Amino acid sequence: MSFARLTIEKKTVSLVLTIVFFLGGIKAFLDMPRLEDPEFTIKEALVVTNYPGATPAEVADEVTDVIEGAAQQLKQLDKVTAISNRGQSIVTVEVQDKYDKNTLPQVWDELRRKVSDAQSFLPPGAGPSLVIDDFSDVYGILLSVTGDGYSQQDLQDYVTFLRKQLLLVENVAKITVWGEQQETVFVEISRARMAQLGVSLDSVYNTLSNRNLVVESGNVKVGREYIEIAPSGGVESVEDLGDLFIRDGSGKLVPLRDVAEIHRGYQSPPSQIMGFNGHNAIAIGISMNPSANVVELGQAINAKLDQLQAQTPVGINVEEVYFQPSRVDNAVNSFVINLAEAVAIVIIVLLLFMGMQSGLLIGAILLITICGSFIFIQMAGVALERISLGALIIALGMLVDNAIVVIEGVLIRYQKGMDRIQAAVDVVEQSKWPLLGGTIIAIMAFAGIGLSPDSVGEFCRSLFIVLFISLMMSWITAVTVTPLLCEMFLRPKISEEGDPYGGFIFRAYRRILEFCLRKRVLTMATLAVMLAGSIYGFGFVKQSFFPDSTQPRFYIHYWLPQGTDIRATAEDVQDLAEVILKDEQVKNVSTFTGQGAPRFILTYSPEKTAESYGLLLVEVKDYETTGEVMDRYKKYLYENYPQAEAKVKKFKLGPGRAASIEVRFSGPDTKVLRELSHEAQDIMLATGRAESVRDDWRQDVKVLSPVIMEAQAKRAGITRPDLAKAMQMFFSGTNIGVYREGDKLLPIVARPPDKERLDVNQIGDVQIFSPVAGRMIPVEEVVSGFKTNIEPGKLLTRNRMLTITASCEPVEGLPSVLFNELRPQIEGMKIPAGYTMEWGGEFEDASDAQGSLAASLGGPFLIMILATVMLFNNLRIPTIIWLTVPLSIIGVTCGLLLTGEPFGFMALLGFLSLSGMLIKNAIVLLDQINLELAEGKEPYRAVVDSALSRIRPVAMAAGTTILGMLPLVTDAFFSAMAVTIMAGLAFATVLTLLVVPVLYAMFYKVKNPA
């Protein structure tokens, strides 16, 4: 029994199921999780290894190379990059695209085992290595805690309390704190008093390091009890440290307070400094469980903060730096409005051109299809976000294609007076398999992005899932619900005329078609010229990867010369923030000094630890003014901070990297790599259209080196480590123990008073204990002088090769324009033997994404070809169908050139999807020709009549798709894709209605009538 007959005969069951699908879809829509942008997996982990005192070159050779070697043993590895700083190695391990969020934990466990095995190969003093695999966690709610008049410790105590409370909120997965400063106990030892009393540093170290340790003291049996032994003598307060005794040079016991001042403070220099709107601040980042609804989480967090308001000290403020729930709520609501507008547009078009009855029927079927799709979209784990909702808008026109074909066929039969049930059954039986084939082909056109394993494919995967579900649902409703509703509600007038295609549009189309059939060679030659012209014109279309975001925020990345003190960096960043805050168009300014902010959106990659780096996150009151405000502060930075490298950049939509244009040089020698980088940067600057020109090795840094006199040092019993320890103690301070206070462990740091340690001119007066002399002696007795050396501040490697990356941004316009100008010049550089040059930035991102997409297209396109062959059981008709596909290039080129939209990754997806839409239209037309021939019509008349009978469904399908996309034209992310589909489909549909009949006539040698 046919689908249509079964549905009509079981009318009550069919209607109940339809209502269930409709209401179930509404519920599914309301229950679906919401996101602003889809998630994608960042397939990276960090391996951090400290090697105190080592130069970047020593770190690279002795530590980084060992860890890179361990990482390269992973069979899942894609590439390994590393930063070798002074005293620290940071290795980034990136795995292949085929590993997803479900398999990555196993990969990171294997990485840990490899790194653990490599520890024995590290030099003494290095390690242990720490594997950080939560580097990609997103803290979509980022709050600042400020309090005028409150100390840093007061803020930190409140943040600790607040963190504990917020962790109790349902669906909070993790909370990170940024900007806390390590509270420290300082023991400031007077150099003069130590020399006077003959006290050695070691005696102070030993006394403090052995106190306040938790040690097991044993137990003793007393009667039936087993009592623990706990000696007294622990340090109960910081002041108690002064009562500890040390031995002087004569062996007498001296209280520590006689030689040192003891007080509490904070680690100096700090590792992180945060500000919010000019106030000292601490940030709290909140991440959610993967299955949670971010909007509901935001409401729960706000409710918890309101509840805690009574326990919050007056003057302490908790404010939003970034609040993803609000963004998601606004974005989803905006897209839902766009979806509603698109549905309304499609229904209005149907009402205007299909008539009231047909238009209302198709509109109802469209709503049923959308609601039914939401049920399965939710089951597939897809959230309501930019891509999934955009996919529905893209699909709208295609969702009514099948219904239009069925209703058009039923309408014509009803107008001829055929039996109502039989007419509906006949139309469905005649068209169900061609419609299914066309639907599968349309789905397969999008399958490449669904199968692409890289981050871009993962980012856009919901596009394929939504289209797959909704288009299949449209076919199901077309062969079930549509004939039922036609039988129930479609009541056209019986046509009195013999020709249902006698209207003006049909007559005009017939004349044009018959002209093209008579002038077949001229028609095809004209199309060939148009196609060649469009391919040539495509070379003038601008290129891009992903567009900028519509966030009312932008970044200012601020780098001072390498080696700058973090406090100097923070001072500049704070001064700049104060200037920006005076701008009436600016709402908030958050500053982060020492490293990047917590990852608050997935497309932001935080800068790794660097004392010379600061980030300003600027929020403007109106998104429309973002560019204007950015330009103002680009100029201000250039004029007032010439010593800085600053980059002012908008947020990005979609995966990508920090710099738009990058060129990498790899090789064995740092000097040669520096020269190549400088040459590339000179080329960039010479264009006059590049800004933020820099490289990632930054500047070399100064290193102050005491020159040891080996003989004198030997006689005094002083070694290089002794000298290093003395220098560290007298300038930076030395960590010598731990002070326990409740649940906190505070480091104890020994250092001289400020007046003795802050002046570099006093370096010769540093005292060092001589075990031979039994007293402190000036360091000048064992060093001949002090040299200032220049060495790299850091070294970067890529796949174990030293690699330097020069980068820049365009002053205005798209990066592709500047890249095309730079490419021949930089590729024309003379690269020495043993060195390589390759492009990074947006060019590499786009190439990788397109390569991954291309690798995924083979299977889907093979299915599309096989489907067309199976539908018609010959090769000539599939050949005709596929020859129409390139016609879309004509419209795409014209549309992109006229609108000025770039051809980016989303436009590429739109272009690929056009093939499915055009093939589906051609199938409908060619299948009708076969049906007409089967009825015994003469070939020429069959071709013309088939084209006439299919002009309305083909044109309506294209028209609804095109007009339904109007709301996407103004969307930053989808605009280029919308223009590509709208222009390509408009031109190609008109041409298809002419080219398919002409090609059929040529392939089958159909003769024109005499």
XYZ file of C-alpha atoms in Angstrom, residues 195-846:
652
model
C 78.190 40.514 58.811
C 78.387 41.901 62.347
C 77.140 38.686 63.987
C 78.785 36.303 61.544
C 75.478 34.635 60.759
C 75.396 32.528 57.583
C 72.454 32.308 55.220
C 72.447 28.548 55.582
C 71.797 28.769 59.322
C 68.764 30.989 58.647
C 67.548 28.675 55.889
C 67.892 25.553 58.001
C 66.085 27.083 60.965
C 63.086 28.247 58.948
C 62.810 25.249 56.641
C 62.688 22.750 59.494
C 60.060 24.600 61.503
C 56.308 24.189 61.086
C 56.667 20.966 59.124
C 54.014 18.315 59.600
C 55.812 15.144 60.678
C 54.598 11.895 62.140
C 55.516 11.557 65.840
C 54.210 8.089 66.525
C 51.707 6.718 69.052
C 51.922 5.207 72.510
C 49.663 2.616 74.203
C 48.207 3.860 77.500
C 45.917 1.290 79.033
C 43.231 0.528 76.501
C 43.982 3.676 74.496
C 46.462 4.289 71.678
C 47.454 7.920 72.044
C 49.130 10.048 69.371
C 52.309 11.963 70.222
C 52.410 15.579 69.015
C 55.421 17.681 70.091
C 54.868 21.379 70.715
C 57.041 24.083 69.214
C 55.071 24.804 66.060
C 54.872 28.381 64.904
C 51.464 29.826 65.781
C 51.850 33.282 64.217
C 54.134 35.194 61.910
C 55.494 37.086 64.911
C 56.573 33.757 66.460
C 59.099 33.336 63.674
C 61.143 36.093 65.293
C 61.576 33.926 68.417
C 63.386 31.205 66.509
C 67.075 30.910 67.346
C 69.999 30.736 64.958
C 73.709 30.392 65.684
C 76.130 33.234 65.087
C 79.758 32.882 64.098
C 80.833 32.093 67.663
C 78.180 29.444 68.156
C 75.912 31.539 70.343
C 72.129 31.451 69.858
C 70.656 34.655 68.442
C 66.907 35.339 67.987
C 65.978 35.681 64.327
C 64.389 39.087 64.984
C 67.864 40.439 65.895
C 69.040 40.023 62.310
C 65.767 40.214 60.343
C 62.520 42.101 60.079
C 59.559 39.705 59.591
C 56.259 40.762 58.004
C 53.498 39.619 55.653
C 53.193 40.808 52.071
C 52.654 39.578 48.525
C 54.874 37.864 46.021
C 57.128 40.397 44.346
C 56.917 40.868 41.467
C 53.335 39.571 41.046
C 52.630 37.080 38.269
C 49.186 38.468 37.359
C 47.641 41.910 37.751
C 44.002 42.615 36.900
C 42.016 45.821 36.774
C 38.379 46.624 36.067
C 37.324 50.156 35.190
C 40.441 51.547 36.858
C 40.131 49.537 40.093
C 42.269 46.691 41.352
C 40.311 43.496 40.672
C 40.239 39.728 40.796
C 38.428 37.730 38.104
C 36.251 34.671 38.623
C 35.674 32.483 35.561
C 32.812 29.972 35.582
C 32.506 27.074 33.157
C 29.410 24.905 32.823
C 28.703 21.223 32.364
C 28.576 20.315 28.652
C 24.899 19.308 28.683
C 23.687 22.395 30.559
C 21.657 25.308 29.235
C 23.865 28.372 29.483
C 20.885 30.746 29.765
C 19.499 28.823 32.723
C 22.968 28.716 34.285
C 23.195 32.498 33.977
C 19.866 32.883 35.724
C 21.011 30.531 38.515
C 24.287 32.447 38.954
C 22.469 35.779 39.147
C 20.025 34.325 41.667
C 22.922 33.053 43.789
C 24.688 36.427 43.660
C 21.468 38.149 44.752
C 21.135 35.657 47.585
C 24.730 36.344 48.703
C 24.276 40.106 48.601
C 23.460 40.215 52.338
C 26.782 38.470 53.089
C 28.826 40.730 50.815
C 30.739 43.513 52.605
C 29.568 47.005 51.690
C 31.794 48.398 48.946
C 32.742 45.091 47.361
C 31.257 44.857 43.887
C 30.811 41.829 41.638
C 30.438 42.947 38.013
C 30.316 41.286 34.613
C 33.405 41.258 32.431
C 31.760 38.838 30.020
C 28.404 37.184 30.574
C 27.743 34.576 27.900
C 24.158 33.818 29.013
C 23.059 37.353 28.056
C 24.855 37.099 24.718
C 23.325 33.701 24.028
C 19.829 34.804 25.004
C 20.017 37.879 22.765
C 21.626 35.988 19.892
C 19.156 33.074 19.975
C 16.182 35.440 20.268
C 17.498 37.434 17.327
C 17.913 34.298 15.247
C 14.492 33.006 16.225
C 13.065 36.312 14.991
C 15.039 35.853 11.754
C 13.626 32.342 11.460
C 10.081 33.601 12.047
C 10.627 36.352 9.464
C 11.930 33.812 6.961
C 8.944 31.508 7.550
C 6.574 34.477 7.114
C 8.323 35.516 3.895
C 8.087 31.994 2.481
C 4.394 31.678 3.358
C 3.577 35.123 1.882
C 5.386 34.197 -1.343
C 3.447 30.946 -1.487
C 0.149 32.738 -0.917
C 0.904 35.254 -3.668
C 2.011 32.783 -6.317
C 0.327 29.500 -5.392
C -3.064 30.843 -4.349
C -4.697 31.058 -0.962
C -5.505 27.365 -0.532
C -2.207 25.995 -1.802
C -0.211 28.666 0.012
C -1.878 27.982 3.371
C -1.463 24.225 2.924
C 2.250 24.498 2.151
C 2.684 26.971 5.013
C 1.062 24.513 7.422
C 3.216 21.658 6.110
C 6.307 23.868 6.534
C 5.466 24.514 10.202
C 4.793 20.803 10.808
C 8.114 19.933 9.153
C 10.046 22.455 11.247
C 8.436 21.332 14.505
C 8.956 17.663 13.699
C 12.576 18.396 12.862
C 13.183 19.999 16.265
C 12.356 16.680 17.972
C 15.132 14.839 16.132
C 17.524 17.792 16.225
C 17.280 17.751 20.009
C 17.799 13.970 20.052
C 20.950 14.482 17.941
C 22.397 16.663 20.708
C 22.363 19.888 18.696
C 21.909 23.144 20.589
C 20.117 26.277 19.469
C 22.984 28.420 18.242
C 24.087 30.535 15.322
C 24.851 27.669 12.937
C 21.879 25.401 13.695
C 19.319 28.215 13.462
C 21.014 29.570 10.351
C 20.805 26.090 8.838
C 17.041 26.075 9.357
C 16.730 29.397 7.558
C 18.876 28.063 4.706
C 16.700 24.940 4.559
C 13.347 26.776 4.542
C 13.090 27.110 0.793
C 14.158 23.504 0.294
C 11.690 22.296 2.934
C 8.757 23.371 0.772
C 10.215 21.994 -2.486
C 8.756 18.518 -2.069
C 5.402 19.788 -0.855
C 5.172 22.231 -3.776
C 5.781 19.423 -6.293
C 3.087 17.240 -4.694
C 0.512 20.022 -4.281
C 1.188 21.316 -7.799
C 0.549 17.842 -9.238
C -2.578 17.295 -7.132
C -3.888 20.767 -7.989
C -3.599 20.169 -11.735
C -5.395 16.817 -11.412
C -8.130 18.315 -9.248
C -8.624 21.080 -11.808
C -9.082 18.352 -14.419
C -11.802 16.767 -12.265
C -9.972 13.571 -11.251
C -10.972 11.499 -8.200
C -9.596 13.265 -5.132
C -7.993 10.319 -3.333
C -6.710 8.705 -6.495
C -5.217 11.997 -7.710
C -3.298 12.424 -4.457
C -2.127 8.815 -4.490
C -1.046 8.975 -8.134
C 1.007 12.145 -7.646
C 2.822 10.747 -4.608
C 3.498 7.379 -6.233
C 4.756 9.104 -9.359
C 7.099 11.536 -7.609
C 8.150 9.975 -4.278
C 11.349 8.298 -5.484
C 12.564 11.204 -7.640
C 11.846 13.532 -4.704
C 13.718 11.220 -2.321
C 16.651 11.065 -4.704
C 16.662 14.831 -5.048
C 16.414 15.244 -1.269
C 19.346 12.880 -0.675
C 21.372 14.728 -3.283
C 20.589 18.081 -1.615
C 21.675 16.619 1.741
C 24.875 15.160 0.289
C 25.834 18.610 -1.004
C 26.252 19.627 2.646
C 27.737 16.326 3.822
C 31.335 17.431 3.308
C 31.185 19.805 6.257
C 29.398 17.195 8.352
C 32.180 14.677 7.761
C 35.109 17.093 8.025
C 37.020 16.219 11.227
C 38.875 19.506 11.778
C 37.821 22.318 14.103
C 36.050 24.212 11.305
C 34.103 21.089 10.394
C 33.203 20.571 14.043
C 32.191 24.234 14.327
C 29.853 23.957 11.314
C 28.698 20.353 11.840
C 25.284 21.328 13.146
C 24.644 22.870 9.704
C 24.735 19.407 8.140
C 22.834 17.686 10.974
C 19.990 20.207 10.872
C 19.759 20.130 7.081
C 19.843 16.333 7.021
C 17.051 15.994 9.577
C 14.858 18.794 8.243
C 15.158 17.817 4.561
C 14.381 14.178 5.297
C 11.461 15.330 7.412
C 10.248 17.446 4.454
C 10.203 14.363 2.233
C 8.310 12.350 4.863
C 5.671 15.065 5.266
C 5.460 15.502 1.478
C 4.469 11.858 0.919
C 2.236 11.520 4.006
C 0.783 14.690 5.499
C 0.673 16.660 2.246
C -1.676 14.318 0.311
C -3.875 14.030 3.410
C -4.241 17.802 3.733
C -4.776 18.140 -0.013
C -7.622 15.610 0.132
C -9.144 17.401 3.131
C -8.754 21.072 2.251
C -7.706 21.638 -1.370
C -10.814 22.666 -3.304
C -9.814 24.269 -6.631
C -12.296 25.186 -9.281
C -12.664 22.716 -12.141
C -10.846 24.262 -15.099
C -13.133 25.060 -18.049
C -10.170 25.607 -20.380
C -8.223 22.798 -21.972
C -4.790 24.284 -21.249
C -3.877 24.931 -17.594
C -0.679 26.605 -18.785
C -2.241 29.324 -20.868
C -1.325 32.214 -18.585
C 0.950 35.095 -19.594
C 4.041 33.811 -17.764
C 3.623 30.329 -19.204
C 3.161 31.708 -22.751
C 6.244 33.951 -22.437
C 8.346 31.091 -21.096
C 7.148 28.805 -23.904
C 8.254 31.322 -26.566
C 11.690 31.770 -24.994
C 12.155 28.028 -24.557
C 11.132 27.231 -28.124
C 13.535 29.905 -29.397
C 16.394 28.317 -27.401
C 15.457 24.858 -28.691
C 15.571 26.122 -32.265
C 18.921 27.927 -31.634
C 20.569 25.231 -29.555
C 24.154 25.877 -30.576
C 23.787 29.633 -30.121
C 22.185 29.087 -26.708
C 25.000 26.852 -25.463
C 27.686 29.092 -26.961
C 26.177 32.112 -25.179
C 26.140 30.197 -21.898
C 29.743 29.102 -22.426
C 30.810 32.729 -22.902
C 28.880 33.785 -19.773
C 30.462 30.934 -17.795
C 33.984 31.823 -18.984
C 33.391 35.481 -18.126
C 32.158 34.607 -14.657
C 35.179 32.386 -13.979
C 37.433 35.248 -15.015
C 35.448 37.712 -12.923
C 35.691 35.432 -9.901
C 39.362 36.358 -9.702
C 38.263 39.851 -8.622
C 36.133 38.583 -5.738
C 37.621 39.325 -2.312
C 38.716 36.356 -0.215
C 38.427 35.778 3.530
C 38.138 32.968 6.077
C 35.646 33.850 8.818
C 34.202 37.340 9.395
C 34.613 39.499 12.484
C 32.132 39.064 15.317
C 29.309 41.477 16.099
C 30.390 41.622 19.728
C 30.374 45.177 21.149
C 33.924 44.508 22.368
C 37.461 44.518 21.084
C 40.919 43.566 22.288
C 43.989 45.699 22.737
C 47.028 43.436 22.944
C 49.912 45.408 24.405
C 53.542 44.267 24.401
C 56.446 46.217 25.846
C 60.018 45.177 24.985
C 60.901 41.694 26.193
C 62.348 41.787 29.694
C 60.139 44.651 30.902
C 59.089 44.372 34.542
C 55.445 43.343 34.930
C 54.825 46.362 37.154
C 55.944 48.703 34.378
C 53.673 46.881 31.934
C 50.770 47.139 34.376
C 51.404 50.849 34.838
C 51.165 51.478 31.084
C 48.075 49.293 30.768
C 46.406 51.075 33.669
C 47.209 54.521 32.219
C 45.785 53.462 28.870
C 42.641 52.083 30.538
C 42.069 55.377 32.351
C 42.230 57.269 29.049
C 39.791 54.864 27.362
C 37.354 55.003 30.282
C 36.917 58.738 29.717
C 35.453 57.957 26.292
C 31.673 58.380 26.345
C 31.265 55.528 23.853
C 33.025 53.045 26.152
C 31.144 51.045 28.774
C 33.815 48.933 30.522
C 37.551 48.280 30.357
C 39.081 45.150 31.870
C 42.857 44.791 32.028
C 44.964 41.646 32.390
C 48.734 41.928 32.806
C 51.214 39.059 32.852
C 49.257 36.688 30.613
C 45.982 36.500 28.712
C 42.575 36.464 30.366
C 40.861 33.146 31.070
C 39.401 31.701 27.867
C 35.925 33.274 28.052
C 34.927 32.410 24.473
C 36.068 29.451 22.432
C 37.559 31.539 19.625
C 39.890 33.408 22.014
C 43.311 31.894 22.659
C 44.971 33.353 25.786
C 48.524 34.648 25.564
C 50.905 32.538 27.602
C 52.779 33.927 30.600
C 54.815 37.041 29.706
C 55.678 39.893 32.063
C 55.835 42.365 29.173
C 52.298 41.569 27.959
C 49.019 43.230 28.831
C 45.486 42.799 27.510
C 42.731 45.385 27.529
C 39.226 44.074 26.930
C 37.161 47.097 25.898
C 33.361 46.995 25.845
C 31.565 49.739 23.926
C 27.997 50.874 24.459
C 26.928 50.358 20.843
C 28.342 47.731 18.467
C 27.990 50.119 15.535
C 30.681 52.371 17.056
C 33.229 49.573 17.611
C 35.257 50.347 14.493
C 35.275 54.070 15.205
C 36.495 53.581 18.796
C 39.139 51.085 17.657
C 40.523 53.495 15.065
C 40.715 56.249 17.665
C 42.854 54.192 20.027
C 45.026 52.730 17.303
C 46.086 56.281 16.578
C 46.431 57.116 20.283
C 48.666 54.103 20.904
C 50.853 54.908 17.913
C 51.333 58.510 19.031
C 51.727 58.009 22.781
C 53.290 54.559 23.187
C 55.928 54.313 20.438
C 57.952 51.839 22.526
C 55.114 49.319 22.558
C 53.896 46.722 20.095
C 50.127 47.085 20.186
C 47.435 45.253 18.284
C 43.817 46.437 18.298
C 41.596 43.628 17.077
C 37.931 42.707 16.860
C 36.547 39.423 18.127
C 36.437 36.663 15.516
C 33.605 34.381 14.479
C 34.744 30.810 14.075
C 38.098 29.083 14.566
C 41.273 30.936 13.703
C 44.427 32.362 15.184
C 45.663 35.616 16.655
C 47.367 37.081 13.558
C 45.704 37.407 10.151
C 48.959 37.212 8.161
C 51.865 35.057 9.320
C 55.009 33.752 7.676
C 57.188 31.156 9.411
C 60.898 30.566 8.968
C 62.511 27.401 10.335
C 66.152 26.416 10.531
C 69.120 25.690 12.815
C 70.626 29.139 13.479
C 68.916 31.858 15.541
C 70.866 34.676 13.875
C 69.838 33.652 10.356
C 66.218 33.222 11.452
C 66.244 36.720 12.989
C 67.552 38.149 9.723
C 64.870 36.382 7.675
C 62.167 37.622 10.039
C 63.439 41.208 9.901
C 63.557 41.065 6.094
C 59.948 39.855 5.973
C 58.879 42.549 8.441
C 60.604 45.212 6.325
C 58.601 44.020 3.307
C 55.395 44.239 5.335
C 56.182 47.761 6.545
C 57.195 48.905 3.061
C 53.673 48.341 1.738
C 52.342 51.113 3.981
C 49.203 49.017 4.463
C 50.387 46.755 7.290
C 50.248 47.376 11.034
C 51.068 45.413 14.187
C 54.192 44.151 12.441
C 56.151 41.921 14.828
C 57.623 38.487 15.360
C 57.020 35.996 18.147
C 60.635 35.822 19.365
C 60.367 39.420 20.478
C 63.515 41.332 21.436
C 66.749 39.999 22.898
C 67.186 40.753 26.596
C 70.015 41.944 28.816
C 71.583 39.494 31.257
C 73.917 40.661 34.047
C 76.697 38.096 34.538
C 79.163 38.119 37.499
C 82.545 36.874 36.249
C 83.882 34.370 38.808
C 87.583 34.294 39.652
C 88.006 30.547 39.940
C 91.150 30.565 42.109
C 89.854 33.066 44.679
C 86.451 31.338 44.811
C 88.147 27.991 45.388
C 90.260 29.382 48.230
C 87.138 30.874 49.847
C 85.210 27.616 49.429
C 82.563 29.302 47.266
C 80.940 27.570 44.309
C 78.853 28.870 41.392
C 75.602 27.689 43.071
C 76.658 29.547 46.242
C 77.121 32.738 44.224
C 73.791 32.229 42.406
C 72.008 31.659 45.716
C 73.508 34.819 47.213
C 72.523 36.925 44.186
C 69.000 35.541 44.241
C 68.636 36.128 47.946
C 69.912 39.705 47.899
C 67.769 40.859 44.959
C 64.776 38.590 44.366
C 64.670 36.695 47.622
C 64.882 32.981 48.303
C 62.026 30.673 49.230
C 63.204 28.977 52.398
C 60.143 27.404 53.984
C 56.397 27.303 54.468
C 54.228 28.962 57.108
C 50.956 27.171 57.872
C 47.882 29.249 58.644
C 44.644 27.304 58.734
C 44.154 25.798 55.276
C 46.705 28.142 53.669
C 50.387 27.485 53.041
C 52.357 30.737 52.806
C 55.877 30.634 51.406
C 58.616 32.137 53.582
C 60.979 34.274 51.521
C 64.315 35.584 52.806
C 65.625 38.818 51.290
C 67.430 42.032 52.303
C 65.497 45.209 53.179
C 64.403 47.430 50.284
C 67.278 49.877 50.647
C 69.836 47.066 50.297
C 68.327 45.152 47.350
C 66.711 47.536 44.917
C 69.787 49.357 43.613
C 71.804 47.530 40.978
C 74.812 49.696 41.866
C 75.045 47.818 45.162
C 75.607 44.490 43.444
C 79.292 44.568 44.360
C 78.370 44.894 48.047
C 76.484 41.600 48.104
C 77.722 39.447 50.970
C 78.390 35.743 50.517
C 79.258 33.303 53.288
C 82.726 31.767 53.081
C 82.928 28.422 54.901
C 86.716 28.696 54.888
C 86.766 32.168 56.507
C 83.715 31.355 58.636
C 82.138 34.716 57.905
C 80.357 36.788 55.265
C 82.667 38.298 52.632
C 81.924 40.827 49.825
C 81.190 39.183 46.498
C 83.845 41.424 44.916
C 86.483 39.184 46.549
C 85.496 36.273 44.281
C 84.348 38.014 41.075
C 86.465 40.138 38.756
C 83.553 42.200 37.502
C 80.078 42.160 35.945
C 79.290 41.767 32.246
C 76.061 42.671 30.471
C 75.285 40.020 27.859
C 72.568 40.020 25.226
C 70.669 36.780 24.689
C 67.309 35.700 23.261
C 64.390 36.398 25.568
C 62.733 33.226 24.333
C 63.101 30.653 21.579
C 60.232 28.976 19.735
C 60.284 25.633 17.991
C 57.863 23.824 15.703
C 58.197 20.091 15.251
C 61.616 20.325 16.981
C 62.946 22.947 14.550
C 63.724 26.498 15.657
C 60.932 28.567 14.109
C 60.299 32.314 14.079
C 56.990 33.769 12.880
C 56.646 37.275 11.482
C 53.101 38.621 11.438
C 51.029 41.679 10.633
C 47.488 42.962 10.229
C 46.019 45.047 7.399
C 45.493 48.720 8.233
C 42.091 48.415 6.574
C 40.174 45.973 4.454
C 40.439 42.210 4.276
C 43.702 40.387 5.078
C 43.555 38.567 1.739
C 44.158 41.804 -0.171
C 47.349 42.596 1.761
C 48.384 38.918 1.672
C 48.157 38.816 -2.122
C 50.439 41.860 -2.265
C 52.958 40.437 0.211
C 53.046 36.880 -1.045
C 55.161 37.289 -4.216
C 57.612 39.582 -2.422
C 58.170 37.335 0.598
C 58.248 34.184 -1.501
C 60.893 35.951 -3.592
C 63.228 36.214 -0.581
C 66.446 34.200 -0.768
C 66.099 31.360 1.738
C 69.458 29.745 2.685
C 69.916 26.006 2.304
C 68.619 24.145 5.349
C 65.928 26.735 6.062
C 62.255 26.691 5.129
C 59.504 29.273 4.718
C 55.769 28.586 5.015
C 52.634 30.651 5.415
C 50.487 30.625 8.538
C 47.668 32.907 9.649
C 44.356 33.090 7.865
C 45.823 31.615 4.677
C 46.876 28.409 6.439
C 43.615 28.193 8.399
C 41.571 28.552 5.221
